PDB file of C-alpha atoms in Angstrom:
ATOM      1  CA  UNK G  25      87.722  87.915  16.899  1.00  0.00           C
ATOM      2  CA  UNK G  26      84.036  88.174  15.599  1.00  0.00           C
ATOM      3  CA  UNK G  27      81.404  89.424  17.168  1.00  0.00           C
ATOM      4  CA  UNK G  28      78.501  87.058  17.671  1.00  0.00           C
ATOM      5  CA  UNK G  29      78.135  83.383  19.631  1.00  0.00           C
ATOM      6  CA  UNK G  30      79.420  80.498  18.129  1.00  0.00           C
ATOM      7  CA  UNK G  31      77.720  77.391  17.748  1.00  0.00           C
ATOM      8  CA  UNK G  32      79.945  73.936  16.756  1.00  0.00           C
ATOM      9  CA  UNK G  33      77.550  70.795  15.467  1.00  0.00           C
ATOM     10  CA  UNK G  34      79.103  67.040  15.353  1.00  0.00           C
ATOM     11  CA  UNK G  35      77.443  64.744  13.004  1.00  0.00           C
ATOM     12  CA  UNK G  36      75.878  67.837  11.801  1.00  0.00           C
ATOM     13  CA  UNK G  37      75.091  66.777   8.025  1.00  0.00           C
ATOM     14  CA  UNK G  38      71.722  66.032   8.190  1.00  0.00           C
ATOM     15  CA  UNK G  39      68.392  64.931  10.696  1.00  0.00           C
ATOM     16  CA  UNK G  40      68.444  66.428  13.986  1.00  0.00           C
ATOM     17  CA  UNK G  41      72.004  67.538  14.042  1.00  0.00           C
ATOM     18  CA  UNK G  42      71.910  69.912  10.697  1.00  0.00           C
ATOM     19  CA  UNK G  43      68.422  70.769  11.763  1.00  0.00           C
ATOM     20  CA  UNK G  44      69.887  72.539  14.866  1.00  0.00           C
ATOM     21  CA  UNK G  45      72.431  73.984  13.194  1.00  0.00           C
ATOM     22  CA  UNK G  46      70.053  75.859  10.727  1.00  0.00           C
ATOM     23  CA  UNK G  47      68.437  76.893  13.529  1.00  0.00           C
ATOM     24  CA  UNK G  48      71.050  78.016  15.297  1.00  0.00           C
ATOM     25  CA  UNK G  49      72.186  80.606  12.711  1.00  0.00           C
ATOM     26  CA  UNK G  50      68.892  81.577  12.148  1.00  0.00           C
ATOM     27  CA  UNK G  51      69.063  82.684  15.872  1.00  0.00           C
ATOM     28  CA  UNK G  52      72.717  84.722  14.790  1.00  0.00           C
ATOM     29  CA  UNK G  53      75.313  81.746  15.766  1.00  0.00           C
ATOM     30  CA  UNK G  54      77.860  80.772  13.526  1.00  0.00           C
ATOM     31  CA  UNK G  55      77.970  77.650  12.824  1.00  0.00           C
ATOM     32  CA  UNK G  56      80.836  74.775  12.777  1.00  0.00           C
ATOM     33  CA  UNK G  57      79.907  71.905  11.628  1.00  0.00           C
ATOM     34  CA  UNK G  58      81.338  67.781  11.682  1.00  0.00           C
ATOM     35  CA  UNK G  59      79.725  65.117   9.396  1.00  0.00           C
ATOM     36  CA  UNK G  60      81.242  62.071   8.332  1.00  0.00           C
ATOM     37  CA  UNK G  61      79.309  62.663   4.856  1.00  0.00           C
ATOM     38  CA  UNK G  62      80.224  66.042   3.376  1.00  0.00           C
ATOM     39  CA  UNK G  63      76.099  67.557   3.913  1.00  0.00           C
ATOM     40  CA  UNK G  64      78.143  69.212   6.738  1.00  0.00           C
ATOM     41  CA  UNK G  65      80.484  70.747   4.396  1.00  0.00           C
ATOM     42  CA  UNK G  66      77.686  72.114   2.220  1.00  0.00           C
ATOM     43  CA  UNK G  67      75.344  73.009   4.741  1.00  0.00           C
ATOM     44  CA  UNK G  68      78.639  75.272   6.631  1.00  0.00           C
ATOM     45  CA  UNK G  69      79.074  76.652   3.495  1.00  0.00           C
ATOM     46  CA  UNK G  70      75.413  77.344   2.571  1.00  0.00           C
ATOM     47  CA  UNK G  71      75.259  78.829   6.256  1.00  0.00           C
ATOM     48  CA  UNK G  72      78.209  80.638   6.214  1.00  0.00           C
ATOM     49  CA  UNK G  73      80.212  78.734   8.708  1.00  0.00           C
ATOM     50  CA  UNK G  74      82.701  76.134   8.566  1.00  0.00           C
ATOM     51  CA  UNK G  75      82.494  72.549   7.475  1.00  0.00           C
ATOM     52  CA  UNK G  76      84.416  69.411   8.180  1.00  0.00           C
ATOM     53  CA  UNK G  77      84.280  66.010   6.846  1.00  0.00           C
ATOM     54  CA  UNK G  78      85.267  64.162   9.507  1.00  0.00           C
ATOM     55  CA  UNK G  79      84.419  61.733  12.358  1.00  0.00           C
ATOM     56  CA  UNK G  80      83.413  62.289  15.691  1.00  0.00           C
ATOM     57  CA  UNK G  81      85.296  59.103  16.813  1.00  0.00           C
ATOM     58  CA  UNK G  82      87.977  60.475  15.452  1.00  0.00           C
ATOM     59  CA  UNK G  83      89.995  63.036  18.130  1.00  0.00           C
ATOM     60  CA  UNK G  84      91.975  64.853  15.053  1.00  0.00           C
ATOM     61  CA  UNK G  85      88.849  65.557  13.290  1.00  0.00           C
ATOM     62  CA  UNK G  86      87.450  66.635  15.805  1.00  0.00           C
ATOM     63  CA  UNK G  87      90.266  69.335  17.331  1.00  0.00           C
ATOM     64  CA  UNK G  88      90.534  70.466  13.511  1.00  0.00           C
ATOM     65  CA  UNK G  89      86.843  71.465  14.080  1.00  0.00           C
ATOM     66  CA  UNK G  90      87.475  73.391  17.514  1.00  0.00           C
ATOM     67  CA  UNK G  91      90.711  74.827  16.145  1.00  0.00           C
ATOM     68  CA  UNK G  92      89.081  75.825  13.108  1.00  0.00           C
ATOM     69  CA  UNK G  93      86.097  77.683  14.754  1.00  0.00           C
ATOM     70  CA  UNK G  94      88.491  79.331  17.475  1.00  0.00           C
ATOM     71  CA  UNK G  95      91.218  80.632  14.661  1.00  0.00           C
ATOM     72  CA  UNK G  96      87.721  82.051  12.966  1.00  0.00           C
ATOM     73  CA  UNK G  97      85.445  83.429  15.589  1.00  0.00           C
ATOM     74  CA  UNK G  98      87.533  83.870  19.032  1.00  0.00           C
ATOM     75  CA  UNK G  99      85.382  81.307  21.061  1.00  0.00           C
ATOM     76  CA  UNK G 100      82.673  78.811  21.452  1.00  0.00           C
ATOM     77  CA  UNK G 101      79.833  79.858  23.129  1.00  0.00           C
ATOM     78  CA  UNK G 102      77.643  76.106  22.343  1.00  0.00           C
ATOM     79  CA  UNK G 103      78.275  72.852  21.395  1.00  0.00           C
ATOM     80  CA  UNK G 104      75.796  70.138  19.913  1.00  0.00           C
ATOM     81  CA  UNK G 105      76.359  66.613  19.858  1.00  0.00           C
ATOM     82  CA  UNK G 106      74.748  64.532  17.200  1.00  0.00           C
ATOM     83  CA  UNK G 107      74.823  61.498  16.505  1.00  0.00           C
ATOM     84  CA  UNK G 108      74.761  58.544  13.974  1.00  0.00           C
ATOM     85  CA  UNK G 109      73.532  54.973  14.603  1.00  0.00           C
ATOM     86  CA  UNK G 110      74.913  52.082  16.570  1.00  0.00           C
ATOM     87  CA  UNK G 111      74.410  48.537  16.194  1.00  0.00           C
ATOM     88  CA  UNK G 112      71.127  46.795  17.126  1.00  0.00           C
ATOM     89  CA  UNK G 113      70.390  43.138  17.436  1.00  0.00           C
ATOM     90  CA  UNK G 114      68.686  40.902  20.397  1.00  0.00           C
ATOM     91  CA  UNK G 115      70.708  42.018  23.519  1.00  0.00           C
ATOM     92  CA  UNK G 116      72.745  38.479  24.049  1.00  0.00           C
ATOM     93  CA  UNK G 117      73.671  38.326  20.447  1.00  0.00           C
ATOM     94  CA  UNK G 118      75.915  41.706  20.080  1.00  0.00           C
ATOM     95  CA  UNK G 119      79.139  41.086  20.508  1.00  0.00           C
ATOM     96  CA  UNK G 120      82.107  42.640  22.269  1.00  0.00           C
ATOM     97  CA  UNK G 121      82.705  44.568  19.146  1.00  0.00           C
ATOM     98  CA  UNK G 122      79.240  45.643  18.589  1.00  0.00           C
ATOM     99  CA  UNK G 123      79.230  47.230  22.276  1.00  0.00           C
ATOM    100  CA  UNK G 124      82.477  48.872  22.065  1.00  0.00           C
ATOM    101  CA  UNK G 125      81.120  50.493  18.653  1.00  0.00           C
ATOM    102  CA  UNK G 126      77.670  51.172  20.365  1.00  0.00           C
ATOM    103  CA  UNK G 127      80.135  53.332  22.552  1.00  0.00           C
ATOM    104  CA  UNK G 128      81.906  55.073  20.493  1.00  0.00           C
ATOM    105  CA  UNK G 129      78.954  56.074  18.937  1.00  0.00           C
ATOM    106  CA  UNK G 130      76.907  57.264  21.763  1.00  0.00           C
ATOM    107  CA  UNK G 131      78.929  58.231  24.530  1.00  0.00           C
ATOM    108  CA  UNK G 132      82.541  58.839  23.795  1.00  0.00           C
ATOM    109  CA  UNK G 133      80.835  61.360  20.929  1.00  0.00           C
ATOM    110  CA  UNK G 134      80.112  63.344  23.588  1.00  0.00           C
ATOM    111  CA  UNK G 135      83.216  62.887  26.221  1.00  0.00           C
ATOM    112  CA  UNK G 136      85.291  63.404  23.144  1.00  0.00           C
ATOM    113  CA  UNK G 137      84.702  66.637  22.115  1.00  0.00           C
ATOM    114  CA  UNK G 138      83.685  68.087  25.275  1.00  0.00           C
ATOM    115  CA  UNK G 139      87.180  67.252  26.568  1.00  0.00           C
ATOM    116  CA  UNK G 140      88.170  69.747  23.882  1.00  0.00           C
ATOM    117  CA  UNK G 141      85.529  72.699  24.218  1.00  0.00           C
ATOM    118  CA  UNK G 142      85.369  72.196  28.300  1.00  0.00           C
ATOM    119  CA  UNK G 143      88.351  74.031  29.305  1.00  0.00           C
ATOM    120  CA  UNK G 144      87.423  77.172  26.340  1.00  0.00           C
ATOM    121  CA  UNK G 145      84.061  77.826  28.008  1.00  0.00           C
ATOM    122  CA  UNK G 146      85.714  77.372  31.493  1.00  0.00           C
ATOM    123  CA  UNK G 147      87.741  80.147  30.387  1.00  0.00           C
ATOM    124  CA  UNK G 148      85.241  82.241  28.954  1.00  0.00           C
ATOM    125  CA  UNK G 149      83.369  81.643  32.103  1.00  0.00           C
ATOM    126  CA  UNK G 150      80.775  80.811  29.687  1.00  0.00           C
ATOM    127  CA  UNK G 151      79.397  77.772  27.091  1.00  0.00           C
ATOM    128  CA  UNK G 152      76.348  75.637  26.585  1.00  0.00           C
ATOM    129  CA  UNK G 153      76.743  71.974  25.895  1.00  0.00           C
ATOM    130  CA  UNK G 154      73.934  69.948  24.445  1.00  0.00           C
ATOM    131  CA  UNK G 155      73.967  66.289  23.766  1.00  0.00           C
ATOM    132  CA  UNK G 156      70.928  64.701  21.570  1.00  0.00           C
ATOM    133  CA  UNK G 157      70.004  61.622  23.358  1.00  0.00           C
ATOM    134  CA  UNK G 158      66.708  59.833  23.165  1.00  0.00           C
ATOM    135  CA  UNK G 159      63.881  59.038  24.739  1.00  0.00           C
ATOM    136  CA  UNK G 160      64.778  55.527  25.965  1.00  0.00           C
ATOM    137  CA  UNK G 161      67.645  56.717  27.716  1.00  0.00           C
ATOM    138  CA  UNK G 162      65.761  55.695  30.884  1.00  0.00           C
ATOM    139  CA  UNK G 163      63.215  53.286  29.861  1.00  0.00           C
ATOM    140  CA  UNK G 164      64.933  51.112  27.181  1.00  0.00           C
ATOM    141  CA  UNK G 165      63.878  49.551  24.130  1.00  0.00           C
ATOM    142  CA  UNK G 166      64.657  46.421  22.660  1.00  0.00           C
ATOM    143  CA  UNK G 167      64.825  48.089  19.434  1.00  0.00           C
ATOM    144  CA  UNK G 168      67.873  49.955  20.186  1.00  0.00           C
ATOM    145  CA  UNK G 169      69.514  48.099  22.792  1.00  0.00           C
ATOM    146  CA  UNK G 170      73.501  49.736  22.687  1.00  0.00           C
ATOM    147  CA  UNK G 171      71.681  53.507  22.527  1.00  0.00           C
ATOM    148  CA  UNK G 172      70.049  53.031  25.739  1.00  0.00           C
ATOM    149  CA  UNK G 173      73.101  51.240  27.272  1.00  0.00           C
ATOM    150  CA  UNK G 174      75.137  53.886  26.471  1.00  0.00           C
ATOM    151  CA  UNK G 175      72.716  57.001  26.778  1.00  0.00           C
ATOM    152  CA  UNK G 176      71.910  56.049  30.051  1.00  0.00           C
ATOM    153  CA  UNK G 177      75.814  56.447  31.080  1.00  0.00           C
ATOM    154  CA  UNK G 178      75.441  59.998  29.156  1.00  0.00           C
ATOM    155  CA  UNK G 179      72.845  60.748  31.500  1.00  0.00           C
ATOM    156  CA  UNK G 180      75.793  59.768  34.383  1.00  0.00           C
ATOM    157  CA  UNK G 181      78.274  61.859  32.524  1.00  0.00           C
ATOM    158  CA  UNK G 182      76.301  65.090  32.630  1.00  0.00           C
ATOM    159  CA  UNK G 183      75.286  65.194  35.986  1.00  0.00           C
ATOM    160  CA  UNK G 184      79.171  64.951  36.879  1.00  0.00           C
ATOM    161  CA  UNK G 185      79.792  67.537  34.207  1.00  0.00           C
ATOM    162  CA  UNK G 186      77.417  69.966  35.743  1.00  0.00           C
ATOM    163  CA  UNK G 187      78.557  69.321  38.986  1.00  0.00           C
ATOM    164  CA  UNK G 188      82.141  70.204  38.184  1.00  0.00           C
ATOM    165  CA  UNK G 189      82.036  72.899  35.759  1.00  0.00           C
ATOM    166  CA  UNK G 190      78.290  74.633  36.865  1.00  0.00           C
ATOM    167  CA  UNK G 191      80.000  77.516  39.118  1.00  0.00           C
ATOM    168  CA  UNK G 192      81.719  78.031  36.077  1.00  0.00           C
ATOM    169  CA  UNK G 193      78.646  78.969  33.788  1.00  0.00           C
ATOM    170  CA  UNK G 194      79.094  76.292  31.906  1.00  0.00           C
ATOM    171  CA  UNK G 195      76.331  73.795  31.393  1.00  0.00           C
ATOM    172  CA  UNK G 196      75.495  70.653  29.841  1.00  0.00           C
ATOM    173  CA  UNK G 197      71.987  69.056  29.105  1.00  0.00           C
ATOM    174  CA  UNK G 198      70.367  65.924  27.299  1.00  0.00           C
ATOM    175  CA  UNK G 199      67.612  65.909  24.778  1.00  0.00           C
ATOM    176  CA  UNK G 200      65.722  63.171  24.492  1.00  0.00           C
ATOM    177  CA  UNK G 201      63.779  63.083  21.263  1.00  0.00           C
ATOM    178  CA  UNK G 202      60.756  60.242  20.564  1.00  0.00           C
ATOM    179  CA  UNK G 203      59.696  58.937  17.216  1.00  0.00           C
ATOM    180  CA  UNK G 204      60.966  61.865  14.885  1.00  0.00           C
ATOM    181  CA  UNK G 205      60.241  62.867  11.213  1.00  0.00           C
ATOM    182  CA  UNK G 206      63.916  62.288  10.380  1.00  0.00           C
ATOM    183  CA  UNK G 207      62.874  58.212  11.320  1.00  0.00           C
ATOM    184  CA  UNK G 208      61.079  56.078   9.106  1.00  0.00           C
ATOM    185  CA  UNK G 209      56.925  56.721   9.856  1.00  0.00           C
ATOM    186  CA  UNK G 210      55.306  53.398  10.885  1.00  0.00           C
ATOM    187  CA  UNK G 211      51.704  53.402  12.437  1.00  0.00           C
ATOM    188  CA  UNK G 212      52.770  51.452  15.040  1.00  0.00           C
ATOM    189  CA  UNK G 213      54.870  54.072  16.515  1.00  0.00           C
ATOM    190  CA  UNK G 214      52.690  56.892  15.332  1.00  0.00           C
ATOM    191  CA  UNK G 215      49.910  55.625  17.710  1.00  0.00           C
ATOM    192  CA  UNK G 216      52.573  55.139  20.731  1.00  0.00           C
ATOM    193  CA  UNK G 217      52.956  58.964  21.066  1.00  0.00           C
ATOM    194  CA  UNK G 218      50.208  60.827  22.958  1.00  0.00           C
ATOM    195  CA  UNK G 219      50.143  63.184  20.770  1.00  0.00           C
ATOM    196  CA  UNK G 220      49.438  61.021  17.794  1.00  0.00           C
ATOM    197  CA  UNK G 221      52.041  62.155  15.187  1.00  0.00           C
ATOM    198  CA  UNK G 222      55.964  62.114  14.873  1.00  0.00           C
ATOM    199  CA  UNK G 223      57.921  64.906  16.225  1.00  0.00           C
ATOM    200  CA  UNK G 224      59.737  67.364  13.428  1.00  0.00           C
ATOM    201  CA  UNK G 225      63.233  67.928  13.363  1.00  0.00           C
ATOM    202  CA  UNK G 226      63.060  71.465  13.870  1.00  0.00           C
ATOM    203  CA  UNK G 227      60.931  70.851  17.272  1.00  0.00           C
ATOM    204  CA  UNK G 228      64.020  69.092  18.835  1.00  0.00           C
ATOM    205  CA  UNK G 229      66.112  72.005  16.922  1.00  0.00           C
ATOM    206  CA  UNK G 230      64.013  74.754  18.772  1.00  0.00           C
ATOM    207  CA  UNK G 231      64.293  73.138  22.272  1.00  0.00           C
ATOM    208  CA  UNK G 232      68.444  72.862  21.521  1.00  0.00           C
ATOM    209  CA  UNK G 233      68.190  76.492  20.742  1.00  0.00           C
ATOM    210  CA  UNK G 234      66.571  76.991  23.926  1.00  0.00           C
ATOM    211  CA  UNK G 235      68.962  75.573  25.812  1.00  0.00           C
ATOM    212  CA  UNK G 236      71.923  77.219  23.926  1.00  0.00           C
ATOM    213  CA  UNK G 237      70.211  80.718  24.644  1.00  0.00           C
ATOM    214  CA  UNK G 238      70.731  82.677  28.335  1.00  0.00           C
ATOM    215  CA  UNK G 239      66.933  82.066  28.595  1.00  0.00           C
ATOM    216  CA  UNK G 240      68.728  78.874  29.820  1.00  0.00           C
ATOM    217  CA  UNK G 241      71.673  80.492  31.860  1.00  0.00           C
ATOM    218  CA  UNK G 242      69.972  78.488  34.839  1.00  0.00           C
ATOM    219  CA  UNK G 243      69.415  74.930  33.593  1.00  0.00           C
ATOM    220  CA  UNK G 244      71.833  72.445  34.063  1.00  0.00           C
ATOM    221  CA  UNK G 245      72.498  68.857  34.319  1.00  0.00           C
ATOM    222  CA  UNK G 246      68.595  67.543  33.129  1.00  0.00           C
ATOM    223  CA  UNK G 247      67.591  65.652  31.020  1.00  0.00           C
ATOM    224  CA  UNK G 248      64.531  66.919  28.626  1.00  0.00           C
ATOM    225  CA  UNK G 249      62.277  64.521  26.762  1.00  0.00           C
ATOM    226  CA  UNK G 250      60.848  66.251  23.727  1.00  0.00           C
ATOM    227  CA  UNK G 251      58.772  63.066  22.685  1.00  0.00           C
ATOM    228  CA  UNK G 252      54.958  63.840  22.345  1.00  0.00           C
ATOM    229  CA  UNK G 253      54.253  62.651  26.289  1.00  0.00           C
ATOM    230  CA  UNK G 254      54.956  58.969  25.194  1.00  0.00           C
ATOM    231  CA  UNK G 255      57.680  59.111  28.465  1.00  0.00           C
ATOM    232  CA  UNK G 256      55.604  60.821  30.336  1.00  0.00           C
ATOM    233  CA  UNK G 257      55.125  58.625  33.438  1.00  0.00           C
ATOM    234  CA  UNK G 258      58.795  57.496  33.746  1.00  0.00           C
TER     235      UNK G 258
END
């Protein structure tokens, strides 16, 4: 077993996901990391950790990731679920198909893995679970109609997570990122935000961080907007 946390990233290859991850190690994690692309692989590598090409819809990929950082390191101290991009069209013309995939990709990347890592923290009587959400979770968007949908059931999920698995010390919690640098820059959205500007990667990277540290050992169960006050009466 080696000393130091460990830190496993799903869609982890680039944006917000391999942003966290960087800063994760920075902060002495190691780092396991899923993306569907191979930047996971090479970012693992670059980090010293461990790299998968894989899918987070895909439950073997995944458990070769948590089997993989457990055969390495001993244990899994956080986990950080990214994630990619679902479909988006005017909310009566998805289809069945489109909402199942808007699923997969928003909640079950979460229930997923966390079915895996749960019962190694519960163990450990220890772990840190973070999902990346967004900052329509609770005041949707037209724009992104199956991320809402489904982040809004995340936000379900993690209350009954905490509930069950809080006297255990082991805790789960949403961010919920605004416009971010990793997005396309219009000034449309630019001048949405309070603050006037996009968010950077390595914002939403520090507040995962946060919650991954002990500074956090009480915390539990919320849901955190990190969006430049453009939430902020919700």
């Amino acid at each position: 077993m080696s000393s130091g946390k460990v830190a496993i990233i799903t869609a982890g290859g680039s944006g917000m996901g391999a942003a966290s991850a960087r800063r994760l190690a920075a902060d002495g994690f190691h780092v396991a990391i899923l993306s569907s692309s191979g930047k996971g692989e090479a970012l693992a590598q670059e980090l010293g950790g461990i790299g998968i090409t894989g899918s987070n819809q895909s439950n073997d990929d995944l458990k070769r990731l948590v089997d993989g950082a457990v055969a390495r390191w001993g244990r899994i101290d956080a986990l950080i679920n990214s994630a990619g991009h679902g479909p988006r069209a005017p909310v009566l013309e998805l289809t069945d198909e489109q909402w199942h995939a808007g699923m997969d990709v928003y909640l079950l990347n979460v229930i997923r893995p966390t079915r895996l890592v749960a019962p190694i923290m519960q163990a450990q009587k220890a772990g840190s679970i973070i999902n990346i959400s967004t900052a329509w979770a609770f005041e949707p968007s037209a724009m992104f109609p199956t991320s809402a949908v489904f982040r809004a059931g995340l936000a379900s999920y993690t209350k009954l997570f905490a509930d069950a698995f809080a006297a255990s010390n082991v805790r789960m919690n949403n961010v919920l990122p605004g416009w971010i640098d990793s997005l396309p820059a219009t000034e449309e959205r630019r001048a949405s935000v309070p603050m006037q500007r996009y968010g950077k990667a390595e914002e939403i990277a520090a507040t995962v961080a946060f919650l991954a540290s002990e500074d956090a050992g009480y915390i539990t169960g919320q849901n955190i907007r990190v969006d430049g006050g453009m939430t902020r009466s919700v």
